[in-house]
Amino acid sequence: MNAFKERWEIKNNWQLIFPFLGILALLYTAYLFSKKIIRSFIDRQEYKVLYYVLIAISVILFFYIMLRFFLWCFKKLEGKWVTNYRWEIIAIFLVFALTGTSSVRIAKPLLEWVGFTRTVFPEGFFGSFLYWIIRIVIILPLYQILLIIFGTLLGQFKFFWEFEKKMLRRMRIIK
């Protein structure tokens, strides 16, 4: 445990919550991927044992692949992102995950509340295209707001405030 704490520059035990949450989020994502893929090939009711064995194997496989990928990302981003400790990179990844998921989940009910449902738009390509354009236009500012909120909640306000300003400068919204 001391080697783990040393590697991620964890000074206080409360900071262990970020690697723990990161591992839980990775496991849950691996489970969702596995369930989606295995369900498309095997009927859960008919082949119960095989279904659960394949889910377990694929969760382990996806978890390992994603863990290796994110550890590689940490190495690449460690020099680019200004943080005081390595564990903060995990917190930043968690903020991005929470923000992306939340903004996409909130956008649909928000559109329905405003009165834009898929049935409002005409059938066919143009109607779907218009619906998704409006949904993306709603998601973009929502994402920016949620990024600051989740960043603040996970103790990374300074990083995400600078990130926001940099993004808004690139979009030429601010100078």
Short mmCIF file of C-alpha atoms in Angstrom, two decimals:
data_model
loop_
_atom_site.label_atom_id
_atom_site.label_comp_id
_atom_site.label_asym_id
_atom_site.label_seq_id
_atom_site.Cartn_x
_atom_site.Cartn_y
_atom_site.Cartn_z
CA MET A 1 0.00 0.00 0.00
CA ASN A 2 2.86 2.36 0.74
CA ALA A 3 4.26 1.83 -2.76
CA PHE A 4 0.84 2.68 -4.22
CA LYS A 5 0.59 5.82 -2.09
CA GLU A 6 4.10 6.82 -3.07
CA ARG A 7 3.48 6.27 -6.79
CA TRP A 8 0.35 8.46 -6.80
CA GLU A 9 1.83 10.99 -4.33
CA ILE A 10 -0.91 10.38 -1.78
CA LYS A 11 -0.06 12.14 1.47
CA ASN A 12 -3.37 11.73 3.36
CA ASN A 13 -5.63 8.69 3.55
CA TRP A 14 -8.67 10.65 2.33
CA GLN A 15 -6.92 11.08 -1.02
CA LEU A 16 -7.26 7.30 -1.56
CA ILE A 17 -10.91 7.98 -2.47
CA PHE A 18 -9.87 9.11 -5.97
CA PRO A 19 -8.06 5.90 -7.03
CA PHE A 20 -10.86 3.89 -5.39
CA LEU A 21 -13.56 5.81 -7.30
CA GLY A 22 -11.51 5.53 -10.48
CA ILE A 23 -11.29 1.74 -10.16
CA LEU A 24 -15.01 1.50 -9.37
CA ALA A 25 -15.89 3.65 -12.39
CA LEU A 26 -13.62 1.53 -14.59
CA LEU A 27 -15.21 -1.70 -13.34
CA TYR A 28 -18.71 -0.33 -13.90
CA THR A 29 -17.84 0.82 -17.41
CA ALA A 30 -16.30 -2.58 -18.21
CA TYR A 31 -19.48 -4.23 -16.93
CA LEU A 32 -21.72 -2.00 -19.08
CA PHE A 33 -19.62 -2.69 -22.19
CA SER A 34 -19.60 -6.42 -21.48
CA LYS A 35 -23.33 -6.60 -20.86
CA LYS A 36 -24.11 -4.69 -24.05
CA ILE A 37 -21.84 -6.85 -26.21
CA ILE A 38 -22.69 -10.24 -24.70
CA ARG A 39 -26.45 -9.52 -24.81
CA SER A 40 -26.24 -8.96 -28.54
CA PHE A 41 -24.89 -12.49 -29.03
CA ILE A 42 -26.41 -14.64 -26.27
CA ASP A 43 -29.92 -14.85 -24.83
CA ARG A 44 -29.62 -14.36 -21.07
CA GLN A 45 -32.67 -16.49 -20.25
CA GLU A 46 -31.72 -19.44 -22.41
CA TYR A 47 -28.00 -19.69 -21.57
CA LYS A 48 -27.79 -18.29 -18.03
CA VAL A 49 -24.51 -19.90 -16.94
CA LEU A 50 -22.70 -19.19 -20.20
CA TYR A 51 -24.02 -15.63 -20.18
CA TYR A 52 -22.64 -14.86 -16.71
CA VAL A 53 -19.31 -16.60 -17.38
CA LEU A 54 -18.83 -14.57 -20.55
CA ILE A 55 -19.81 -11.38 -18.74
CA ALA A 56 -17.23 -12.08 -16.01
CA ILE A 57 -14.48 -12.87 -18.52
CA SER A 58 -15.22 -9.84 -20.67
CA VAL A 59 -15.41 -7.52 -17.63
CA ILE A 60 -11.92 -8.63 -16.64
CA LEU A 61 -10.69 -8.18 -20.21
CA PHE A 62 -12.27 -4.74 -20.69
CA PHE A 63 -11.12 -3.60 -17.25
CA TYR A 64 -7.53 -4.60 -18.03
CA ILE A 65 -7.55 -2.94 -21.47
CA MET A 66 -9.08 0.30 -20.16
CA LEU A 67 -6.76 0.37 -17.14
CA ARG A 68 -3.71 0.04 -19.39
CA PHE A 69 -5.10 2.75 -21.70
CA PHE A 70 -5.77 5.20 -18.86
CA LEU A 71 -2.38 4.59 -17.27
CA TRP A 72 -0.85 5.38 -20.67
CA CYS A 73 -2.99 8.56 -20.81
CA PHE A 74 -1.77 9.54 -17.34
CA LYS A 75 1.84 9.33 -18.52
CA LYS A 76 1.10 11.42 -21.61
CA LEU A 77 -0.93 14.09 -19.79
CA GLU A 78 1.20 14.33 -16.67
CA GLY A 79 3.55 16.80 -18.35
CA LYS A 80 0.78 18.81 -20.04
CA TRP A 81 -1.61 19.25 -17.13
CA VAL A 82 -0.40 21.37 -14.25
CA THR A 83 -1.19 19.54 -11.01
CA ASN A 84 0.52 19.41 -7.63
CA TYR A 85 0.11 15.64 -7.15
CA ARG A 86 -0.40 12.64 -9.42
CA TRP A 87 -3.66 11.62 -7.71
CA GLU A 88 -5.19 14.87 -8.97
CA ILE A 89 -5.01 13.49 -12.51
CA ILE A 90 -7.39 10.71 -11.41
CA ALA A 91 -9.74 13.35 -9.98
CA ILE A 92 -9.58 15.25 -13.29
CA PHE A 93 -10.43 12.11 -15.27
CA LEU A 94 -13.36 11.47 -12.92
CA VAL A 95 -14.63 15.01 -13.48
CA PHE A 96 -14.51 14.53 -17.25
CA ALA A 97 -16.35 11.21 -16.96
CA LEU A 98 -19.05 12.58 -14.67
CA THR A 99 -19.50 15.72 -16.75
CA GLY A 100 -19.79 13.93 -20.09
CA THR A 101 -22.22 11.35 -18.80
CA SER A 102 -24.32 13.87 -16.90
CA SER A 103 -24.60 16.38 -19.74
CA VAL A 104 -25.76 13.71 -22.17
CA ARG A 105 -28.24 12.29 -19.64
CA ILE A 106 -29.65 15.70 -18.69
CA ALA A 107 -30.01 16.95 -22.28
CA LYS A 108 -32.88 14.63 -23.27
CA PRO A 109 -35.24 15.51 -20.39
CA LEU A 110 -34.26 19.17 -20.79
CA LEU A 111 -35.23 19.06 -24.45
CA GLU A 112 -38.52 17.35 -23.59
CA TRP A 113 -39.24 19.97 -20.92
CA VAL A 114 -38.73 22.73 -23.51
CA GLY A 115 -41.01 20.83 -25.90
CA PHE A 116 -38.51 19.32 -28.33
CA THR A 117 -39.16 15.61 -28.63
CA ARG A 118 -38.31 13.35 -31.53
CA THR A 119 -42.00 13.35 -32.51
CA VAL A 120 -41.98 17.14 -33.02
CA PHE A 121 -39.52 16.79 -35.90
CA PRO A 122 -40.47 15.35 -39.29
CA GLU A 123 -39.70 11.69 -39.99
CA GLY A 124 -36.52 10.80 -41.84
CA PHE A 125 -32.98 12.03 -42.01
CA PHE A 126 -33.66 15.77 -41.82
CA GLY A 127 -35.82 15.45 -38.69
CA SER A 128 -33.26 13.31 -36.88
CA PHE A 129 -30.45 15.60 -38.00
CA LEU A 130 -32.28 18.68 -36.72
CA TYR A 131 -33.08 16.98 -33.40
CA TRP A 132 -29.42 16.06 -32.85
CA ILE A 133 -28.16 19.50 -33.83
CA ILE A 134 -30.48 21.10 -31.24
CA ARG A 135 -29.48 18.49 -28.66
CA ILE A 136 -25.77 19.18 -29.22
CA VAL A 137 -26.39 22.94 -28.98
CA ILE A 138 -28.04 22.30 -25.58
CA ILE A 139 -25.29 19.92 -24.42
CA LEU A 140 -22.38 22.30 -25.10
CA PRO A 141 -23.20 25.04 -22.55
CA LEU A 142 -24.54 22.44 -20.12
CA TYR A 143 -21.20 20.62 -20.34
CA GLN A 144 -19.27 23.81 -19.57
CA ILE A 145 -21.37 24.52 -16.48
CA LEU A 146 -21.21 20.94 -15.21
CA LEU A 147 -17.44 20.86 -15.75
CA ILE A 148 -16.98 23.72 -13.30
CA ILE A 149 -19.51 22.25 -10.82
CA PHE A 150 -18.00 18.75 -10.78
CA GLY A 151 -14.48 20.18 -10.82
CA THR A 152 -15.30 22.22 -7.74
CA LEU A 153 -16.93 19.27 -5.97
CA LEU A 154 -13.84 17.10 -6.55
CA GLY A 155 -11.44 19.86 -5.49
CA GLN A 156 -10.16 20.77 -8.95
CA PHE A 157 -11.77 24.18 -9.46
CA LYS A 158 -8.50 25.96 -10.37
CA PHE A 159 -7.62 23.39 -13.05
CA PHE A 160 -11.07 23.45 -14.64
CA TRP A 161 -11.41 27.23 -14.47
CA GLU A 162 -8.16 27.55 -16.44
CA PHE A 163 -9.32 24.76 -18.76
CA GLU A 164 -12.62 26.61 -19.39
CA LYS A 165 -10.88 29.89 -20.16
CA LYS A 166 -8.52 28.14 -22.57
CA MET A 167 -11.44 26.40 -24.31
CA LEU A 168 -13.45 29.62 -24.59
CA ARG A 169 -10.40 31.40 -26.05
CA ARG A 170 -10.04 28.68 -28.67
CA MET A 171 -13.73 29.01 -29.54
CA ARG A 172 -13.08 32.78 -29.78
CA ILE A 173 -15.80 33.56 -27.24
CA ILE A 174 -13.36 35.44 -24.96
CA LYS A 175 -9.99 37.09 -25.67
#
